[in-house]
Amino acid sequence: MTHAGPAVPVVVHDPRTTTGTAHALVFAPVTPTWDEGAFFAPVIETLTGAAGAGAGATAGPDPAPAAVGGRAAGVTSAASAVRRGSGTGPGARAGAGSGVRAGARAEAGASAGTGTGPRARAAAGARGGLRVTVVDTLALLDEDVRTLGDLVARWRALLPEFGPVDLLCGNALGGAVAQGLLPYVAPETGVLLVSGPARSDALLEQRLTEIADLAATGHTDAALALLHHRVLPDGTPALRTVSAAVAPAPRPTGRPTAEAPNRPTSEPTPRNTPAQRLDGGLRLLCGIDLTPAVEAHPGPLLHLVGGRSQLVTRRHTAAAPHHRVHVVPDAGMRPHTDQPAEVSALIETFLREKGLT
């Protein structure tokens, strides 16, 4: 079959405790390549219940994934299903993608008949872990995506294909996209953000642009090294070696890789090289202000930022009075990696208080 848009990499993690029906949709940050959700591993473990699994939890790999599109989905190193669907080129955006549609229907099946909103589904049996779907936010990046609003519009078109969403999550660019989608989700939808800016300022834009400019001028290794340094807590000693900083995340062996679908020559060209992803993705965070959308969201929201972050800090967040922004001391841009125990405890409390576990 010929598709009009790029493949959308999707990784699904089943709940590890009891039979929870709540569903979390996670948007990834800017990474040089799709890492199948490895960036968010500590948070995913908390969401699925793996981090705090007790004696009654499921041990070992997740159950075998359902077949998607007539083929059995693969299993990642995190024992999760990978479902790949079509993207949204101009001729297909309204209809989204058949592959994503098939995968989303399979994932949404557990939620069928459990109510019309997140609270109804949670009350119907979501006691334990959540089902987590992680998507590559940059999969829909092409030459027609010039602003964050453009990217949000692409994901808005695909949002129904993932079925009911009880918790919308995102890190960095993924967090910004999640906040941009808030006007288009159910009012009671929970929101979990990790260093996801709602607005930018001159310092954040200068640091992001510095990395993007290096990537745009062919200095990909230097861009990756600088990005690696910037996500560390402020005051961290200089990198030992550039090679260690730019080493790509290991990929599981024996896994099928996403093949670029055939596409008409008139369609926009996906921007999926490391340089294009860094350049295009980081620039989308410049000049943004999602404050109105965030403050208008009536559902629960928890935003975690690092107290020593060199990029997204407390001043880049937005929140309504019933939302919570928590600054994690001694953490950088990725507090879930720098202070995993504290972040896991905060998330577990948030999920429990909001009736999602």
Short mmCIF file of C-alpha atoms in Angstrom, two decimals:
data_model
loop_
_atom_site.label_atom_id
_atom_site.label_comp_id
_atom_site.label_asym_id
_atom_site.label_seq_id
_atom_site.Cartn_x
_atom_site.Cartn_y
_atom_site.Cartn_z
CA MET A 1 0.00 0.00 0.00
CA THR A 2 1.21 3.50 -0.80
CA HIS A 3 0.99 6.00 2.04
CA ALA A 4 0.97 9.77 1.70
CA GLY A 5 2.91 10.51 4.87
CA PRO A 6 5.77 9.31 7.05
CA ALA A 7 5.50 6.34 9.38
CA VAL A 8 4.57 7.24 12.95
CA PRO A 9 6.62 5.13 15.40
CA VAL A 10 4.50 4.05 18.36
CA VAL A 11 5.50 2.00 21.40
CA VAL A 12 2.88 0.51 23.72
CA HIS A 13 3.56 -0.55 27.30
CA ASP A 14 0.90 -2.65 29.01
CA PRO A 15 0.13 -2.16 32.72
CA ARG A 16 2.24 -4.31 35.02
CA THR A 17 -0.15 -4.36 37.97
CA THR A 18 -3.74 -5.70 37.90
CA THR A 19 -5.84 -4.84 34.88
CA GLY A 20 -5.94 -1.08 34.75
CA THR A 21 -7.85 0.47 31.87
CA ALA A 22 -6.60 4.06 32.11
CA HIS A 23 -4.56 5.14 29.08
CA ALA A 24 -1.60 7.52 28.99
CA LEU A 25 -0.42 9.07 25.71
CA VAL A 26 3.20 10.25 25.86
CA PHE A 27 4.86 12.68 23.42
CA ALA A 28 8.63 12.33 23.10
CA PRO A 29 11.19 15.17 23.24
CA VAL A 30 13.62 16.13 20.49
CA THR A 31 16.02 13.22 20.04
CA PRO A 32 18.44 12.72 17.14
CA THR A 33 16.78 9.38 16.38
CA TRP A 34 13.66 7.69 17.64
CA ASP A 35 14.74 5.81 20.77
CA GLU A 36 11.47 3.90 21.25
CA GLY A 37 10.68 5.74 24.47
CA ALA A 38 13.95 5.01 26.28
CA PHE A 39 14.18 8.71 27.24
CA PHE A 40 11.10 8.33 29.47
CA ALA A 41 11.82 4.86 30.91
CA PRO A 42 11.64 5.83 34.64
CA VAL A 43 8.32 7.60 34.11
CA ILE A 44 6.90 4.79 31.96
CA GLU A 45 7.79 2.27 34.66
CA THR A 46 5.94 4.38 37.21
CA LEU A 47 2.90 4.80 34.97
CA THR A 48 2.63 1.10 34.16
CA GLY A 49 3.17 0.13 37.78
CA ALA A 50 6.48 -1.60 37.13
CA ALA A 51 8.45 0.73 39.40
CA GLY A 52 6.39 -0.05 42.48
CA ALA A 53 5.14 -3.51 41.57
CA GLY A 54 4.52 -5.73 44.55
CA ALA A 55 4.08 -9.45 44.99
CA GLY A 56 0.95 -9.52 42.87
CA ALA A 57 2.48 -7.73 39.92
CA THR A 58 3.19 -9.34 36.61
CA ALA A 59 6.79 -10.54 36.45
CA GLY A 60 8.89 -10.70 33.32
CA PRO A 61 7.93 -9.42 29.88
CA ASP A 62 4.55 -7.92 29.12
CA PRO A 63 1.94 -10.19 27.53
CA ALA A 64 2.34 -10.76 23.80
CA PRO A 65 1.01 -7.79 21.81
CA ALA A 66 -1.98 -8.05 19.53
CA ALA A 67 -1.43 -8.33 15.81
CA VAL A 68 -1.67 -5.05 13.95
CA GLY A 69 -2.56 -4.78 10.30
CA GLY A 70 -2.38 -8.55 9.88
CA ARG A 71 1.15 -8.80 11.31
CA ALA A 72 2.22 -9.50 14.86
CA ALA A 73 3.77 -6.42 16.40
CA GLY A 74 7.40 -6.68 17.54
CA VAL A 75 8.65 -6.54 21.11
CA THR A 76 11.12 -3.88 22.25
CA SER A 77 13.89 -4.25 24.82
CA ALA A 78 11.36 -2.86 27.28
CA ALA A 79 9.02 -5.72 26.35
CA SER A 80 6.50 -3.41 24.64
CA ALA A 81 4.60 -3.61 21.38
CA VAL A 82 5.64 -1.42 18.47
CA ARG A 83 2.89 -0.37 16.15
CA ARG A 84 3.69 1.70 13.09
CA GLY A 85 1.15 3.57 11.00
CA SER A 86 0.99 6.16 8.29
CA GLY A 87 1.42 9.86 8.90
CA THR A 88 -0.47 12.89 7.69
CA GLY A 89 0.61 14.33 4.39
CA PRO A 90 -1.69 16.93 2.81
CA GLY A 91 -3.74 14.24 1.11
CA ALA A 92 -4.15 12.12 4.21
CA ARG A 93 -4.23 14.41 7.27
CA ALA A 94 -7.99 14.47 7.55
CA GLY A 95 -8.15 10.70 7.52
CA ALA A 96 -5.00 10.19 9.58
CA GLY A 97 -3.28 6.86 8.92
CA SER A 98 -4.64 3.37 8.50
CA GLY A 99 -1.77 1.81 10.41
CA VAL A 100 -2.12 4.16 13.37
CA ARG A 101 -5.86 3.66 13.20
CA ALA A 102 -5.49 -0.12 13.42
CA GLY A 103 -3.01 0.07 16.28
CA ALA A 104 -5.12 2.58 18.18
CA ARG A 105 -8.22 0.45 17.86
CA ALA A 106 -6.35 -2.54 19.25
CA GLU A 107 -5.04 -0.48 22.16
CA ALA A 108 -8.39 1.16 22.83
CA GLY A 109 -10.20 -2.16 23.02
CA ALA A 110 -9.58 -2.58 26.72
CA SER A 111 -11.34 0.72 27.37
CA ALA A 112 -14.46 -0.03 25.36
CA GLY A 113 -17.63 0.02 27.40
CA THR A 114 -16.00 1.43 30.52
CA GLY A 115 -17.51 4.91 30.36
CA THR A 116 -17.24 8.14 28.47
CA GLY A 117 -14.52 9.97 30.38
CA PRO A 118 -11.26 9.31 32.24
CA ARG A 119 -12.94 9.24 35.65
CA ALA A 120 -15.60 6.80 34.48
CA ARG A 121 -12.98 4.48 33.04
CA ALA A 122 -10.81 4.73 36.13
CA ALA A 123 -13.78 3.97 38.38
CA ALA A 124 -14.61 0.95 36.24
CA GLY A 125 -11.45 -0.89 37.14
CA ALA A 126 -8.26 1.10 36.57
CA ARG A 127 -6.65 -0.01 39.80
CA GLY A 128 -2.99 -0.54 39.13
CA GLY A 129 -0.83 0.49 36.21
CA LEU A 130 -1.79 2.50 33.15
CA ARG A 131 -1.50 1.44 29.55
CA VAL A 132 1.12 3.75 28.04
CA THR A 133 1.42 4.71 24.37
CA VAL A 134 4.61 6.60 23.44
CA VAL A 135 4.86 8.36 20.08
CA ASP A 136 7.73 10.00 18.23
CA THR A 137 6.62 13.63 18.28
CA LEU A 138 8.93 14.49 15.39
CA ALA A 139 7.54 11.78 13.09
CA LEU A 140 5.20 14.38 11.58
CA LEU A 141 7.93 16.98 11.05
CA ASP A 142 8.42 18.00 7.43
CA GLU A 143 9.14 21.15 5.47
CA ASP A 144 5.55 22.39 5.93
CA VAL A 145 5.85 22.38 9.73
CA ARG A 146 7.25 25.80 10.56
CA THR A 147 5.75 26.51 13.99
CA LEU A 148 4.70 24.58 17.06
CA GLY A 149 1.12 25.31 16.05
CA ASP A 150 1.69 23.48 12.76
CA LEU A 151 2.95 20.41 14.60
CA VAL A 152 0.09 20.54 17.11
CA ALA A 153 -2.37 20.66 14.22
CA ARG A 154 -0.83 17.50 12.75
CA TRP A 155 -1.18 15.65 16.05
CA ARG A 156 -4.67 17.02 16.63
CA ALA A 157 -5.73 15.29 13.40
CA LEU A 158 -4.29 12.00 14.66
CA LEU A 159 -5.43 12.29 18.28
CA PRO A 160 -8.73 10.39 17.83
CA GLU A 161 -6.83 7.45 16.36
CA PHE A 162 -5.32 6.63 19.76
CA GLY A 163 -8.67 6.11 21.43
CA PRO A 164 -9.68 7.57 24.80
CA VAL A 165 -6.81 9.31 26.61
CA ASP A 166 -6.94 9.64 30.39
CA LEU A 167 -3.47 11.12 30.88
CA LEU A 168 -1.63 13.32 28.39
CA CYS A 169 2.13 13.36 28.96
CA GLY A 170 5.15 14.98 27.40
CA ASN A 171 8.79 15.87 27.91
CA ALA A 172 10.41 19.01 26.41
CA LEU A 173 8.99 19.49 22.87
CA GLY A 174 6.59 16.64 23.60
CA GLY A 175 5.35 18.52 26.65
CA ALA A 176 4.77 21.65 24.58
CA VAL A 177 2.77 19.63 22.04
CA ALA A 178 0.75 18.05 24.85
CA GLN A 179 -0.12 21.50 26.20
CA GLY A 180 -1.04 22.69 22.73
CA LEU A 181 -3.50 19.79 22.48
CA LEU A 182 -5.32 20.61 25.73
CA PRO A 183 -8.21 22.47 24.04
CA TYR A 184 -8.94 19.30 22.05
CA VAL A 185 -9.07 16.67 24.81
CA ALA A 186 -11.77 15.87 27.37
CA PRO A 187 -11.94 18.52 30.12
CA GLU A 188 -11.15 15.99 32.85
CA THR A 189 -8.03 14.62 31.12
CA GLY A 190 -5.03 14.52 33.43
CA VAL A 191 -1.76 16.10 32.33
CA LEU A 192 1.78 15.07 33.31
CA LEU A 193 4.60 17.25 32.04
CA VAL A 194 8.33 16.94 32.54
CA SER A 195 10.26 20.07 31.52
CA GLY A 196 7.68 20.86 28.87
CA PRO A 197 7.76 24.63 28.24
CA ALA A 198 4.50 26.53 27.95
CA ARG A 199 6.40 29.67 26.98
CA SER A 200 9.90 30.63 25.97
CA ASP A 201 12.16 33.55 26.80
CA ALA A 202 15.32 35.07 25.37
CA LEU A 203 17.74 32.81 27.29
CA LEU A 204 15.92 29.57 26.43
CA GLU A 205 15.66 30.57 22.79
CA GLN A 206 19.33 31.54 22.64
CA ARG A 207 20.41 28.17 24.00
CA LEU A 208 18.08 26.18 21.77
CA THR A 209 19.07 28.17 18.69
CA GLU A 210 22.76 27.65 19.42
CA ILE A 211 22.24 23.88 19.24
CA ALA A 212 19.97 24.13 16.19
CA ASP A 213 22.46 26.32 14.32
CA LEU A 214 25.23 23.78 14.85
CA ALA A 215 23.01 21.03 13.45
CA ALA A 216 21.88 23.17 10.52
CA THR A 217 25.46 23.92 9.48
CA GLY A 218 26.55 20.29 9.46
CA HIS A 219 28.15 20.18 12.91
CA THR A 220 25.88 17.40 14.16
CA ASP A 221 28.37 15.94 16.64
CA ALA A 222 28.94 19.35 18.22
CA ALA A 223 25.17 19.95 18.37
CA LEU A 224 24.63 16.63 20.11
CA ALA A 225 27.46 17.30 22.56
CA LEU A 226 26.03 20.69 23.45
CA LEU A 227 22.52 19.27 23.81
CA HIS A 228 23.86 16.54 26.08
CA HIS A 229 25.57 19.16 28.23
CA ARG A 230 22.48 21.38 28.40
CA VAL A 231 20.18 18.63 29.66
CA LEU A 232 22.51 17.97 32.61
CA PRO A 233 22.08 19.91 35.88
CA ASP A 234 23.71 23.32 35.85
CA GLY A 235 27.22 23.15 37.29
CA THR A 236 27.88 19.61 36.08
CA PRO A 237 31.59 19.21 35.15
CA ALA A 238 32.50 19.46 31.50
CA LEU A 239 31.93 16.42 29.31
CA ARG A 240 34.66 13.79 29.48
CA THR A 241 34.70 13.24 25.74
CA VAL A 242 32.63 14.37 22.83
CA SER A 243 32.32 10.80 21.61
CA ALA A 244 30.66 9.73 24.84
CA ALA A 245 28.24 12.63 24.61
CA VAL A 246 27.15 11.93 21.07
CA ALA A 247 26.94 8.14 21.19
CA PRO A 248 23.44 7.17 20.01
CA ALA A 249 21.13 5.27 22.32
CA PRO A 250 21.47 1.50 21.79
CA ARG A 251 18.72 -0.05 19.72
CA PRO A 252 17.28 -3.48 20.37
CA THR A 253 18.71 -6.19 18.14
CA GLY A 254 16.60 -8.25 15.82
CA ARG A 255 13.91 -5.57 15.60
CA PRO A 256 12.15 -4.50 12.42
CA THR A 257 12.86 -0.89 11.55
CA ALA A 258 10.32 1.55 10.16
CA GLU A 259 10.53 1.66 6.41
CA ALA A 260 9.90 5.01 4.78
CA PRO A 261 6.71 4.46 2.77
CA ASN A 262 6.50 5.23 -0.91
CA ARG A 263 5.22 8.77 -1.38
CA PRO A 264 4.19 11.01 -4.24
CA THR A 265 6.89 13.47 -5.20
CA SER A 266 4.50 16.35 -4.50
CA GLU A 267 4.25 15.46 -0.82
CA PRO A 268 6.33 17.27 1.82
CA THR A 269 9.62 15.54 2.61
CA PRO A 270 9.99 14.14 6.13
CA ARG A 271 12.85 15.62 8.14
CA ASN A 272 14.22 12.58 9.91
CA THR A 273 18.02 12.84 9.85
CA PRO A 274 19.60 13.66 13.24
CA ALA A 275 20.56 17.14 12.03
CA GLN A 276 17.08 17.85 10.67
CA ARG A 277 15.39 16.62 13.83
CA LEU A 278 17.61 18.74 16.06
CA ASP A 279 17.38 21.80 13.84
CA GLY A 280 13.66 21.63 13.12
CA GLY A 281 12.51 20.33 16.49
CA LEU A 282 14.38 22.75 18.76
CA ARG A 283 13.41 25.82 16.74
CA LEU A 284 9.73 24.97 17.22
CA LEU A 285 10.10 25.89 20.90
CA CYS A 286 11.11 29.48 20.10
CA GLY A 287 8.49 32.20 20.44
CA ILE A 288 5.81 29.99 22.01
CA ASP A 289 3.19 30.95 24.59
CA LEU A 290 0.67 28.26 25.49
CA THR A 291 -0.38 29.94 28.73
CA PRO A 292 -4.05 30.48 27.77
CA ALA A 293 -4.54 26.85 26.78
CA VAL A 294 -2.92 25.57 29.97
CA GLU A 295 -4.70 27.93 32.36
CA ALA A 296 -8.05 27.12 30.74
CA HIS A 297 -7.68 23.37 31.19
CA PRO A 298 -10.03 22.25 33.99
CA GLY A 299 -8.39 18.86 34.52
CA PRO A 300 -5.56 17.97 36.91
CA LEU A 301 -2.00 18.84 35.90
CA LEU A 302 1.40 18.08 37.37
CA HIS A 303 4.47 19.73 35.87
CA LEU A 304 7.94 18.67 37.02
CA VAL A 305 10.99 20.82 36.29
CA GLY A 306 14.57 20.65 37.50
CA GLY A 307 15.84 23.20 39.99
CA ARG A 308 19.20 23.25 38.16
CA SER A 309 17.87 22.99 34.62
CA GLN A 310 19.85 24.89 32.00
CA LEU A 311 16.87 24.95 29.65
CA VAL A 312 13.26 24.70 30.86
CA THR A 313 12.75 26.14 34.35
CA ARG A 314 9.85 27.23 36.56
CA ARG A 315 9.53 30.51 34.69
CA HIS A 316 8.77 28.66 31.46
CA THR A 317 5.72 26.91 32.92
CA ALA A 318 2.07 27.90 33.08
CA ALA A 319 -0.57 26.64 35.49
CA ALA A 320 -4.07 27.32 36.78
CA PRO A 321 -4.67 27.51 40.54
CA HIS A 322 -5.76 23.86 40.68
CA HIS A 323 -2.62 22.71 38.84
CA ARG A 324 0.73 21.94 40.44
CA VAL A 325 4.25 22.84 39.31
CA HIS A 326 6.95 21.07 41.32
CA VAL A 327 10.62 22.03 41.16
CA VAL A 328 12.88 19.02 41.72
CA PRO A 329 16.05 20.19 43.52
CA ASP A 330 19.44 19.26 42.04
CA ALA A 331 17.83 18.07 38.80
CA GLY A 332 18.42 19.30 35.28
CA MET A 333 16.27 19.16 32.16
CA ARG A 334 15.44 15.50 32.83
CA PRO A 335 14.51 15.25 36.53
CA HIS A 336 13.13 11.75 35.96
CA THR A 337 16.71 10.65 35.20
CA ASP A 338 18.51 12.84 37.75
CA GLN A 339 16.15 12.17 40.70
CA PRO A 340 14.11 9.10 39.69
CA ALA A 341 12.94 8.11 43.18
CA GLU A 342 11.55 11.55 43.99
CA VAL A 343 9.90 11.91 40.59
CA SER A 344 8.37 8.44 40.80
CA ALA A 345 6.89 9.19 44.22
CA LEU A 346 5.42 12.48 42.99
CA ILE A 347 3.84 10.82 39.97
CA GLU A 348 2.45 7.93 42.01
CA THR A 349 0.81 10.38 44.42
CA PHE A 350 -0.60 12.42 41.53
CA LEU A 351 -2.09 9.35 39.83
CA ARG A 352 -3.58 8.06 43.07
CA GLU A 353 -5.09 11.42 44.04
CA LYS A 354 -6.66 11.81 40.60
CA GLY A 355 -8.12 8.32 40.57
CA LEU A 356 -6.02 7.00 37.71
CA THR A 357 -4.51 4.13 39.72
#
